[in-house]
mmCIF file of C-alpha atoms and ligand atoms in Angstrom:
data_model
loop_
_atom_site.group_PDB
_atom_site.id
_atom_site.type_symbol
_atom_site.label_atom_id
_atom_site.label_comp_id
_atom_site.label_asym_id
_atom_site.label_seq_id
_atom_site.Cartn_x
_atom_site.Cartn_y
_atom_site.Cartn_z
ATOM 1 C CA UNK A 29 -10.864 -15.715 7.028
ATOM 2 C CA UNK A 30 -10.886 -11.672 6.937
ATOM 3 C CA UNK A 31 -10.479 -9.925 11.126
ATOM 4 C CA UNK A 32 -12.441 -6.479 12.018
ATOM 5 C CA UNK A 33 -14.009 -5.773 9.054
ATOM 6 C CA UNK A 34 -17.476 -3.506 9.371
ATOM 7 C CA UNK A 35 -19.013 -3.182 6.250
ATOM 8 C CA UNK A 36 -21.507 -0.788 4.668
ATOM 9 C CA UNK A 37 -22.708 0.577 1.720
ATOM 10 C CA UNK A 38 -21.207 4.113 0.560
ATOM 11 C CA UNK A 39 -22.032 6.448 -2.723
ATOM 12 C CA UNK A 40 -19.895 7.286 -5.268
ATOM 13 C CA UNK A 41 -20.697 11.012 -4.943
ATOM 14 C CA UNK A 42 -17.769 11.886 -7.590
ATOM 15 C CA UNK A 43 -14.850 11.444 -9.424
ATOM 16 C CA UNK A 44 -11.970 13.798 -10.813
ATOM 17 C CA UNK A 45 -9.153 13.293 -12.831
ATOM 18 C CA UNK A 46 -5.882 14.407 -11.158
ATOM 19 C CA UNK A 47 -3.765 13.135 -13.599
ATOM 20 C CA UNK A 48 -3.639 10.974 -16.632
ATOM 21 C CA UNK A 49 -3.840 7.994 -14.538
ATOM 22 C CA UNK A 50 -4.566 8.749 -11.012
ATOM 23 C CA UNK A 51 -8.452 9.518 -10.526
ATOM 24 C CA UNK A 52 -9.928 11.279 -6.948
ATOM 25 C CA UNK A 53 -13.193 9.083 -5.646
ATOM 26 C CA UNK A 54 -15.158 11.302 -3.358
ATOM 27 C CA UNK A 55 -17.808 8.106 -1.341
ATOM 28 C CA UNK A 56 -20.700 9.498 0.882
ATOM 29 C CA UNK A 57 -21.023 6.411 3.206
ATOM 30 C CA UNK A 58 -24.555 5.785 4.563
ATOM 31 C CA UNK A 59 -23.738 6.227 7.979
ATOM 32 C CA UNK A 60 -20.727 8.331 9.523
ATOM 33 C CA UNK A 61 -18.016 6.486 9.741
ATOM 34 C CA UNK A 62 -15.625 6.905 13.016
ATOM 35 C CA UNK A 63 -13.284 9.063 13.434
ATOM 36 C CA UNK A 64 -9.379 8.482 11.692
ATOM 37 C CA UNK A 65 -6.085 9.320 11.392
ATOM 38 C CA UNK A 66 -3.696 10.676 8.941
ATOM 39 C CA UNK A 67 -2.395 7.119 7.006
ATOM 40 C CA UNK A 68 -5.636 5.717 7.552
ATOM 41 C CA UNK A 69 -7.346 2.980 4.695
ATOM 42 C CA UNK A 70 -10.426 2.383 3.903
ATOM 43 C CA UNK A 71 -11.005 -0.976 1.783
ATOM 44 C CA UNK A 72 -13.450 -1.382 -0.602
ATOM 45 C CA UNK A 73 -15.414 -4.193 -2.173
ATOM 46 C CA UNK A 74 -14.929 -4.366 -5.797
ATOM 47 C CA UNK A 75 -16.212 -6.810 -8.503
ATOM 48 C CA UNK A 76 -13.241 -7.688 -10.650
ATOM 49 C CA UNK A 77 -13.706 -10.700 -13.297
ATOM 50 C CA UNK A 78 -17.397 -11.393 -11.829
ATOM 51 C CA UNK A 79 -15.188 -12.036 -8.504
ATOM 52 C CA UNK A 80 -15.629 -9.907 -5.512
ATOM 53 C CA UNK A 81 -12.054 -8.682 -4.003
ATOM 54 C CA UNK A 82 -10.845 -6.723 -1.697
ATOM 55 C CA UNK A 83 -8.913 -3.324 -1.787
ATOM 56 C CA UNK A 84 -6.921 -1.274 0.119
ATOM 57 C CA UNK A 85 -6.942 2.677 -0.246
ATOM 58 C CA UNK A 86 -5.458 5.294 1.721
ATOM 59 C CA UNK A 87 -7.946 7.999 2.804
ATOM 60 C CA UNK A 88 -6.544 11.429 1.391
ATOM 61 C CA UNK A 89 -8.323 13.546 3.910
ATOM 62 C CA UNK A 90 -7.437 13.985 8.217
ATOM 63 C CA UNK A 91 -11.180 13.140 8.603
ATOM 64 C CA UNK A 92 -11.388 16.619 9.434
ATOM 65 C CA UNK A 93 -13.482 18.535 5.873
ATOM 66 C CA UNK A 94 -16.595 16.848 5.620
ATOM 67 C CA UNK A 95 -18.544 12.740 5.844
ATOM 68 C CA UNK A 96 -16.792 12.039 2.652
ATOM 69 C CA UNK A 97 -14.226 9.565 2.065
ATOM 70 C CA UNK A 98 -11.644 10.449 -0.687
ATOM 71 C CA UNK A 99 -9.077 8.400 -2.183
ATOM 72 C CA UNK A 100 -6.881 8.245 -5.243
ATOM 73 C CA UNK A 101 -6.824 5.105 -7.584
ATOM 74 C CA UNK A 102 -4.202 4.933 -9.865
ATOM 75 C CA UNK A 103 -5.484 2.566 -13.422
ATOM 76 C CA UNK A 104 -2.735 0.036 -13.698
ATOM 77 C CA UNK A 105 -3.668 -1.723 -16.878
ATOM 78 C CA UNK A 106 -1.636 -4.652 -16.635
ATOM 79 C CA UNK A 107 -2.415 -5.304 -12.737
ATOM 80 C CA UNK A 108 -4.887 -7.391 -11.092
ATOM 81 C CA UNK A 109 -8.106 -5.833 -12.193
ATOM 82 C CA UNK A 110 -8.769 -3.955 -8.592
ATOM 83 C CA UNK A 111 -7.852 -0.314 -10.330
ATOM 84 C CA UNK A 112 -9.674 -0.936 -13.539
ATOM 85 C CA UNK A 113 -13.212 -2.282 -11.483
ATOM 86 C CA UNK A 114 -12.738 1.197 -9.433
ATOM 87 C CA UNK A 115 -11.900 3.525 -12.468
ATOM 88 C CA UNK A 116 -15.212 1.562 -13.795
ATOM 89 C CA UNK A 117 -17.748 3.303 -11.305
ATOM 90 C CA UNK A 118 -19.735 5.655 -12.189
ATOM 91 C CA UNK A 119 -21.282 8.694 -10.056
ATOM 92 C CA UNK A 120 -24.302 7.305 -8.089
ATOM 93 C CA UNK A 121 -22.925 3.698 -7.981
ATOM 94 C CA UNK A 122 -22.998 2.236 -4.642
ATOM 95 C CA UNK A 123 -19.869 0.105 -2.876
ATOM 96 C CA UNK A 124 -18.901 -1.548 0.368
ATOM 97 C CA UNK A 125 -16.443 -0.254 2.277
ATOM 98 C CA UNK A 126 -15.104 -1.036 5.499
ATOM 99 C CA UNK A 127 -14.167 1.445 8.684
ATOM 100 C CA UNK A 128 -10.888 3.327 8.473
ATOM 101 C CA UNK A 129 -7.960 1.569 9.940
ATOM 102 C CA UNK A 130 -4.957 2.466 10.574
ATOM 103 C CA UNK A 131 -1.549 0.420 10.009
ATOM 104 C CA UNK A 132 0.527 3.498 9.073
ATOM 105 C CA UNK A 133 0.528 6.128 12.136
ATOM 106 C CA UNK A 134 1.532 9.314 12.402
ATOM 107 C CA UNK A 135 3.734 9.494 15.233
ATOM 108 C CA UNK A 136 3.738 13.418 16.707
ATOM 109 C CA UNK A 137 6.507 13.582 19.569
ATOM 110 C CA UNK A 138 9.412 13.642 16.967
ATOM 111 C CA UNK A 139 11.456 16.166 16.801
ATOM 112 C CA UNK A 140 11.629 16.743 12.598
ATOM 113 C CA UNK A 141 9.522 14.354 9.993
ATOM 114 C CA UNK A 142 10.459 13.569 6.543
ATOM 115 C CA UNK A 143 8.178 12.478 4.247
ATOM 116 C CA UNK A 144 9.036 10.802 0.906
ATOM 117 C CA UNK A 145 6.639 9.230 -1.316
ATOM 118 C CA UNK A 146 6.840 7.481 -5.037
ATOM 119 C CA UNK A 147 4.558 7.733 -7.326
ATOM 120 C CA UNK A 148 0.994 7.198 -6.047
ATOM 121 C CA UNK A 149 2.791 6.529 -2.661
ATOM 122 C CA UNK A 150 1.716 9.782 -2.209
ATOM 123 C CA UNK A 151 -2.048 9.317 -1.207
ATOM 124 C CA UNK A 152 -1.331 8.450 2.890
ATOM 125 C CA UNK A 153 1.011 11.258 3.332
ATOM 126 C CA UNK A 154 -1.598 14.234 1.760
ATOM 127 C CA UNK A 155 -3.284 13.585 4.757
ATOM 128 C CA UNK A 156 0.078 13.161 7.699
ATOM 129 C CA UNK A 157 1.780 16.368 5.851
ATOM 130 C CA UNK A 158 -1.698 18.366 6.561
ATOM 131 C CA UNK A 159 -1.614 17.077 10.063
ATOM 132 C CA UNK A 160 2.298 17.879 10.530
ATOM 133 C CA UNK A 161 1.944 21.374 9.073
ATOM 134 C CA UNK A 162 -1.250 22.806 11.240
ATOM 135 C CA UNK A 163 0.662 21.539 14.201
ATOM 136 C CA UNK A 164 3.206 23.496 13.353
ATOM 137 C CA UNK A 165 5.844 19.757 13.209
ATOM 138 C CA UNK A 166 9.343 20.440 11.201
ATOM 139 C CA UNK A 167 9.031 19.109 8.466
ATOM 140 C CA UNK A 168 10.854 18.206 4.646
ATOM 141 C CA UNK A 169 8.616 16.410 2.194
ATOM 142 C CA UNK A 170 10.213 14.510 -0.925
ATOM 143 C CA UNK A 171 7.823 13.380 -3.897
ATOM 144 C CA UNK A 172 9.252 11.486 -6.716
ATOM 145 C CA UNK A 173 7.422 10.873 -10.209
ATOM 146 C CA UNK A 174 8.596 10.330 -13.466
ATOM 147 C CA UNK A 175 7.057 12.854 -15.043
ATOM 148 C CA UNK A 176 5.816 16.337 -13.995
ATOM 149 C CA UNK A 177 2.008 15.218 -14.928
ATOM 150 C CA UNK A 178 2.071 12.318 -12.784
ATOM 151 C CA UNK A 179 2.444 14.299 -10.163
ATOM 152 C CA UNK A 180 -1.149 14.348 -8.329
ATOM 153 C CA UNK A 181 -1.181 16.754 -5.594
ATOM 154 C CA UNK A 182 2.070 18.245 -5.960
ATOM 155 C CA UNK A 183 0.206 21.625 -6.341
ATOM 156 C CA UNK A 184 -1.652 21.477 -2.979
ATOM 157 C CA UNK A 185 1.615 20.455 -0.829
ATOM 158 C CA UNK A 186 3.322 23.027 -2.745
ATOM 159 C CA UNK A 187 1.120 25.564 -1.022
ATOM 160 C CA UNK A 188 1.030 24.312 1.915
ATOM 161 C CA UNK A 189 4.926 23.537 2.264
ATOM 162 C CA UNK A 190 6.575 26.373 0.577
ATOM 163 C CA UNK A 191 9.981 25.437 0.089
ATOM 164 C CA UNK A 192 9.562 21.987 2.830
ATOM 165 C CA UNK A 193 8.313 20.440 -0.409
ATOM 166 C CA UNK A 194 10.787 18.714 -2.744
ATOM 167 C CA UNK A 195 8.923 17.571 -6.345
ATOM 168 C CA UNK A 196 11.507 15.182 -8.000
ATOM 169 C CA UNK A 197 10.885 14.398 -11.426
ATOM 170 C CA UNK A 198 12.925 11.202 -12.167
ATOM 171 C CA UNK A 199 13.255 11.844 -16.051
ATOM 172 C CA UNK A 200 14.639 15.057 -15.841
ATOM 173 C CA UNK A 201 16.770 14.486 -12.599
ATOM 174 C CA UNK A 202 17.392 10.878 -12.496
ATOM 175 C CA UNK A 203 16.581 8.709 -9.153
ATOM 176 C CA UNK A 204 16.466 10.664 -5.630
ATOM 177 C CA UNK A 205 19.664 10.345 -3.288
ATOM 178 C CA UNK A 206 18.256 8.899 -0.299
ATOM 179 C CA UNK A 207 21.976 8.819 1.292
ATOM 180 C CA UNK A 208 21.668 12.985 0.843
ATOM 181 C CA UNK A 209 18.311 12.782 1.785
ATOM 182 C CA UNK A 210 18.589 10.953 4.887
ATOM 183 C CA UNK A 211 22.052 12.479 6.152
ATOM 184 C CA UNK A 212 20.470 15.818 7.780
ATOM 185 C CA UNK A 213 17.793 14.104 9.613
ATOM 186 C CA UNK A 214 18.814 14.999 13.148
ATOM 187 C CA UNK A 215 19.210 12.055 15.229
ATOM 188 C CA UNK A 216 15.590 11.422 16.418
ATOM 189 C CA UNK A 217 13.940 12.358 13.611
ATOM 190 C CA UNK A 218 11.730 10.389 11.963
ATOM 191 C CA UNK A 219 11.591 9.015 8.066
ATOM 192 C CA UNK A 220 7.772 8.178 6.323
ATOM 193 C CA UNK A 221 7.790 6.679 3.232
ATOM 194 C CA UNK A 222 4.452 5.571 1.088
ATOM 195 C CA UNK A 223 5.962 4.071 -2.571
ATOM 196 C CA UNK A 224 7.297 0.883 -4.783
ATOM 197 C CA UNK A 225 8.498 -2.255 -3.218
ATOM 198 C CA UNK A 226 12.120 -1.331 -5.196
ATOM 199 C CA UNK A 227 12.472 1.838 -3.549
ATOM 200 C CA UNK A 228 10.929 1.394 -0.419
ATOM 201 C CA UNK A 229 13.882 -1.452 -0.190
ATOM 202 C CA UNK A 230 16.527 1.634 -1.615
ATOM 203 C CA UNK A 231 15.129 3.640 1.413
ATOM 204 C CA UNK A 232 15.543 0.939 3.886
ATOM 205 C CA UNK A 233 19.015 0.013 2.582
ATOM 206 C CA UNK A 234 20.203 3.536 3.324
ATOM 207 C CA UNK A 235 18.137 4.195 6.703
ATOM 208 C CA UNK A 236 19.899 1.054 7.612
ATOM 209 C CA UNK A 237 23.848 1.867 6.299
ATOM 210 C CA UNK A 238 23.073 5.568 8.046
ATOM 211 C CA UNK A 239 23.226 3.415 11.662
ATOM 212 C CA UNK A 240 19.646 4.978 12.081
ATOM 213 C CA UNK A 241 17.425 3.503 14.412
ATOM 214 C CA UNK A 242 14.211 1.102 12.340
ATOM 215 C CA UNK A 243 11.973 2.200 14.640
ATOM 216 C CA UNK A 244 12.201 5.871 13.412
ATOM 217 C CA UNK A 245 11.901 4.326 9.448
ATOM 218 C CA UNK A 246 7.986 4.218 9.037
ATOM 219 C CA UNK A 247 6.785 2.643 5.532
ATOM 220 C CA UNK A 248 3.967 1.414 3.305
ATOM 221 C CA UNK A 249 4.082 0.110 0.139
ATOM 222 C CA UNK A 250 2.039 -0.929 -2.767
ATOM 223 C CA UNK A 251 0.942 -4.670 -3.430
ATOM 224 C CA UNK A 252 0.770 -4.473 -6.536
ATOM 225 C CA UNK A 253 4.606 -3.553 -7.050
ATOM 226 C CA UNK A 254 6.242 -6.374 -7.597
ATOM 227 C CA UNK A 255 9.870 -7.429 -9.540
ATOM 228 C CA UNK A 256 7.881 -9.744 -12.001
ATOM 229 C CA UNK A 257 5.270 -9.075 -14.056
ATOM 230 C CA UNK A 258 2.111 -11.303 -12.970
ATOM 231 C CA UNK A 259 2.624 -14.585 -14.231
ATOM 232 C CA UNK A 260 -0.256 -17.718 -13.792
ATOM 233 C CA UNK A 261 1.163 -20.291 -11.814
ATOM 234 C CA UNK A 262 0.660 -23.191 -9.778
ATOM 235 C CA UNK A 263 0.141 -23.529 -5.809
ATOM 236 C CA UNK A 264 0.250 -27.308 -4.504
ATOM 237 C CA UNK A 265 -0.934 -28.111 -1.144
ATOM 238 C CA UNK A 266 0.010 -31.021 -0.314
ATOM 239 C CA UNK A 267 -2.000 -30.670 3.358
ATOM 240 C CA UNK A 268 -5.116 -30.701 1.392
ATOM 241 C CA UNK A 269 -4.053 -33.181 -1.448
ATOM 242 C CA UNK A 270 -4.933 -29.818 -3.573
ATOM 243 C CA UNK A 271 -3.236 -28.636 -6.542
ATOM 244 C CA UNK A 272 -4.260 -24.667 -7.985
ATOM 245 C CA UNK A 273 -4.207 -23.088 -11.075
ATOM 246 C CA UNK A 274 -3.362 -19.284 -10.022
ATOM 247 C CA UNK A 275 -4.162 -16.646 -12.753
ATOM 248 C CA UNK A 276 -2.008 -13.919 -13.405
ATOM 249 C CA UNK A 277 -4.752 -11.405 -12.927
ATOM 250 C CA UNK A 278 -5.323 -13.379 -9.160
ATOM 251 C CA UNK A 279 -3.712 -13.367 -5.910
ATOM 252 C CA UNK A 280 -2.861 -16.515 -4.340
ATOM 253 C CA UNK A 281 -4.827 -15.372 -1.290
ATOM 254 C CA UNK A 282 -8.039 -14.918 -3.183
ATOM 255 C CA UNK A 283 -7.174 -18.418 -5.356
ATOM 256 C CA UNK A 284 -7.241 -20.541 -1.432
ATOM 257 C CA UNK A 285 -10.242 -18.354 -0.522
ATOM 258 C CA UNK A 286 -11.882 -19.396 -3.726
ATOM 259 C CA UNK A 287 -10.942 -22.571 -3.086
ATOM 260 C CA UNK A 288 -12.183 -22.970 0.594
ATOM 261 C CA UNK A 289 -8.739 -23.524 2.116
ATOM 262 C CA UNK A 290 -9.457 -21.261 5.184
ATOM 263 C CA UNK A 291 -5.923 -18.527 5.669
ATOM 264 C CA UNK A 292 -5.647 -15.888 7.945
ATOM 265 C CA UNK A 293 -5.834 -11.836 6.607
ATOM 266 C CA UNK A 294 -6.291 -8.504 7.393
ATOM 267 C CA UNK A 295 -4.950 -5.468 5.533
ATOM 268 C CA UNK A 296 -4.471 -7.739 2.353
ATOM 269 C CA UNK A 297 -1.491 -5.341 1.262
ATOM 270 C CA UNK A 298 1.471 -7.330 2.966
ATOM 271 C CA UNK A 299 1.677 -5.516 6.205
ATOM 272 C CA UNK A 300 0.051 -7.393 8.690
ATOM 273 C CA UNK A 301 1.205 -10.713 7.707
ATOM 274 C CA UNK A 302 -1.571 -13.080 9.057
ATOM 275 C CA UNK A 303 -1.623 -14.097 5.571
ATOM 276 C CA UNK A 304 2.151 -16.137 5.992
ATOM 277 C CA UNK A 305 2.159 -19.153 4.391
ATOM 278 C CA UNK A 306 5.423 -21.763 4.371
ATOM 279 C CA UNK A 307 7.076 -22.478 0.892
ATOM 280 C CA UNK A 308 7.814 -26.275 0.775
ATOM 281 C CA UNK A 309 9.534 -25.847 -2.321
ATOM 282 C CA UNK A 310 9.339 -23.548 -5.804
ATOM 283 C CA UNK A 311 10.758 -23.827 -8.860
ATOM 284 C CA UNK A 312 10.940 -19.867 -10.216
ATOM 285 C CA UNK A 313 11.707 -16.580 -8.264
ATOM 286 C CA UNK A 314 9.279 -15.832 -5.640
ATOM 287 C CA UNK A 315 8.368 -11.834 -6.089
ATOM 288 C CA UNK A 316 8.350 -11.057 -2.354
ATOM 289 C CA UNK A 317 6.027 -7.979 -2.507
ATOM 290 C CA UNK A 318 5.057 -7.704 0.984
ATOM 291 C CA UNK A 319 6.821 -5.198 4.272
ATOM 292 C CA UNK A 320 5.944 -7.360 6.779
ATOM 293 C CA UNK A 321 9.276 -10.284 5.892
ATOM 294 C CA UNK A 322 12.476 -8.959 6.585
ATOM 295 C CA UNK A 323 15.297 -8.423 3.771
ATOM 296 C CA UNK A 324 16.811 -11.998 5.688
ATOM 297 C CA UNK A 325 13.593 -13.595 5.575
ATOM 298 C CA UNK A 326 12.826 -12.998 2.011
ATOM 299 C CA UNK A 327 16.125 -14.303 1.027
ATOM 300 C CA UNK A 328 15.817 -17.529 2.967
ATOM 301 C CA UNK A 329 12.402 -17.974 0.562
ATOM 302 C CA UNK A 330 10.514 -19.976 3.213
ATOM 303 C CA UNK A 331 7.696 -17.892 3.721
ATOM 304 C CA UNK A 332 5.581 -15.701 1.900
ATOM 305 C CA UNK A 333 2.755 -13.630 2.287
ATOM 306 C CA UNK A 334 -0.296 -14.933 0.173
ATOM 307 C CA UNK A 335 -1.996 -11.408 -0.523
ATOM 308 C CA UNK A 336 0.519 -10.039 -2.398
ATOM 309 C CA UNK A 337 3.635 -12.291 -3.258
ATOM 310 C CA UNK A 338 4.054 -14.548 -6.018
ATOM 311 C CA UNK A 339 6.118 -16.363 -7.738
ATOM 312 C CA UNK A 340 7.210 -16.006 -11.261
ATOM 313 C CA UNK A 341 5.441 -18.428 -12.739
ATOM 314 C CA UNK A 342 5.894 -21.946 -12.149
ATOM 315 C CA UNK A 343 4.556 -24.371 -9.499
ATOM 316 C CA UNK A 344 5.083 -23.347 -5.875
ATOM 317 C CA UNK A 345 4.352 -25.925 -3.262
ATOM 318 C CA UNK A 346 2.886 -23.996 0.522
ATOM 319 C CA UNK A 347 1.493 -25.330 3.692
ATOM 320 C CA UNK A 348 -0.914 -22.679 4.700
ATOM 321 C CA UNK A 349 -0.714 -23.895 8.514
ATOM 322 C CA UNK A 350 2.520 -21.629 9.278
ATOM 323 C CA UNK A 351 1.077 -19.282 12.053
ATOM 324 C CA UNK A 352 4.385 -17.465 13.378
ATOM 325 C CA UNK A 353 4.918 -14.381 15.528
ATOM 326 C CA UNK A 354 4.480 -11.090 14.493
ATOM 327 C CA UNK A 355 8.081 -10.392 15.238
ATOM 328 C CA UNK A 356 9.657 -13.760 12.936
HETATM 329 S S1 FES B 24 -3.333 -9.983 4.826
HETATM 330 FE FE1 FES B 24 -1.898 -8.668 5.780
HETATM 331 S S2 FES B 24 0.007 -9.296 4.911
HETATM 332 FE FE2 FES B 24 -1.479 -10.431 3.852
#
């Protein structure tokens, strides 16, 4: 049961490469779509295995250039088939796509911003570092890749920034110090970070251990960035007297949906968490892949959120009537 979403149809107008694995989609929707905000999504309908899913892109742009809608898609050949479906389309094809939303604002009364991103973690904060730098917002921006020609848009920021913009290349430099990176942040400063679940939790760790405030620690992650590789499993409900084979190319969200056992969703990238379910019991390491559970609640392994987590295999028993509050 999807919330809010507006569909219509948009063009694929073009594509570009920007690196060896991240491709730029340019979509001319039919109608003009509303006005957004830096860290805005769009999400797009995508056949994937004769299935139609769901996915969740940051818009590149402040809204401000043109109609278009651009975002970056990154071909992860080993993930759930969402990237490979998009890196399928061809100029002229037409998509659905819902109405920006927004579950990653820019705030703009601090007094300095930080911006670090990993990887394609990058594609929400193209659009908050334009916004910071035309309003003239303090501002250091950290991007980490492995590899110099992963790094899509480094160029652009690089212009823009001057010397405010950090490229990190993690084969030639090793991993970024966050405890150096977060230790001149002035005291109500404010931290964005866009990257993988591992070191989105590094960040986190050392916001936290720094005594700085959560509420100045703004984050998004990917879904797909799990612990685990994607294993099949299986997902008993014993509720519904149901028992589910999950693939390893599916989400357990879209396995219930398939299978008419109504949950809750929104952003369907583990932020909003209407997709909770309980874990009665599991027998292999659930891949908590979501920033909605806290570090405490993950542990405990008694929730999970359906869109995105997994676990490693196995059989994995849930009762999808858990609705609790935002804040649990
Ligand atoms: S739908 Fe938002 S966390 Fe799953």
């Amino acid at each position: 049961m999807k919330f809010l979403d507006t569909w219509q149809q948009a063009t694929l107008a073009a594509t570009r490469a920007l690196t060896p694995t991240i491709r730029l989609f340019e979509f001319e929707p039919s109608h003009r779509v509303g006005a957004w905000t830096p860290g805005s999504h769009i999400r797009v309908r995508v056949t994937v295995d004769g299935r139609v899913e769901v996915r969740c892109y940051s818009l590149i742009d402040d809204g401000s250039a043109d109609a278009r809608l651009r975002i970056a898609v990154k071909l992860s050949e080993n993930g759930l088939g969402g990237s490979r479906a998009m890196w399928a389309l061809k100029a002229g094809d037409v998509v659905d796509i819902s109405e920006p939303d927004n579950h990653f604002e820019l705030g703009l009364g601090a007094p300095s911003y930080t911006l670090v991103a990993g990887g394609v973690g990058i594609t929400p904060l193209v659009s908050m570092a334009r916004a910071l730098k035309r309003g003239g917002r303090p501002l250091r921006f950290f991007y980490a890749v492995r590899s110099r020609e992963e790094a899509a848009f480094a160029d652009l920021l690089q212009s823009w920034l001057g010397e405010d913009f950090h490229l990190w290349i993690e084969n030639d430099a090793g991993r970024l110090d966050f405890a150096k990176l977060v230790e001149p942040i002035d005291a109500e400063g404010e931290l964005y970070f866009c990257g993988p679940i591992a070191m989105l939790e590094a960040v986190r760790k050392t916001w936290e251990a720094a005594g700085r405030p959560m509420s100045l620690l703004r984050y998004e992650s990917f879904a797909s960035s799990g612990h685990y590789a994607n294993q099949a499993f299986t997902a008993v409900l014993p509720r519904f007297g149901r028992e589910l084979q999950v693939a390893a190319h599916q989400t357990l969200l879209s396995a219930l949906e398939e299978a008419g056992i109504e949950v809750l969703s929104d952003c369907r990238r583990g932020e909003c968490g209407l997709c909770t379910v309980d874990i009665l019991s599991c027998d292999a390491p659930v891949d908590h892949r979501d920033v909605f559970l806290s570090e405490a609640q993950k542990a405990e392994n008694r929730k999970l959120c359906a869109c995105v987590s997994r676990p490693s295999g196995g059989r994995i028993e849930i009762d999808t009537a858990y609705r609790g509050p935002a804040t649990a």
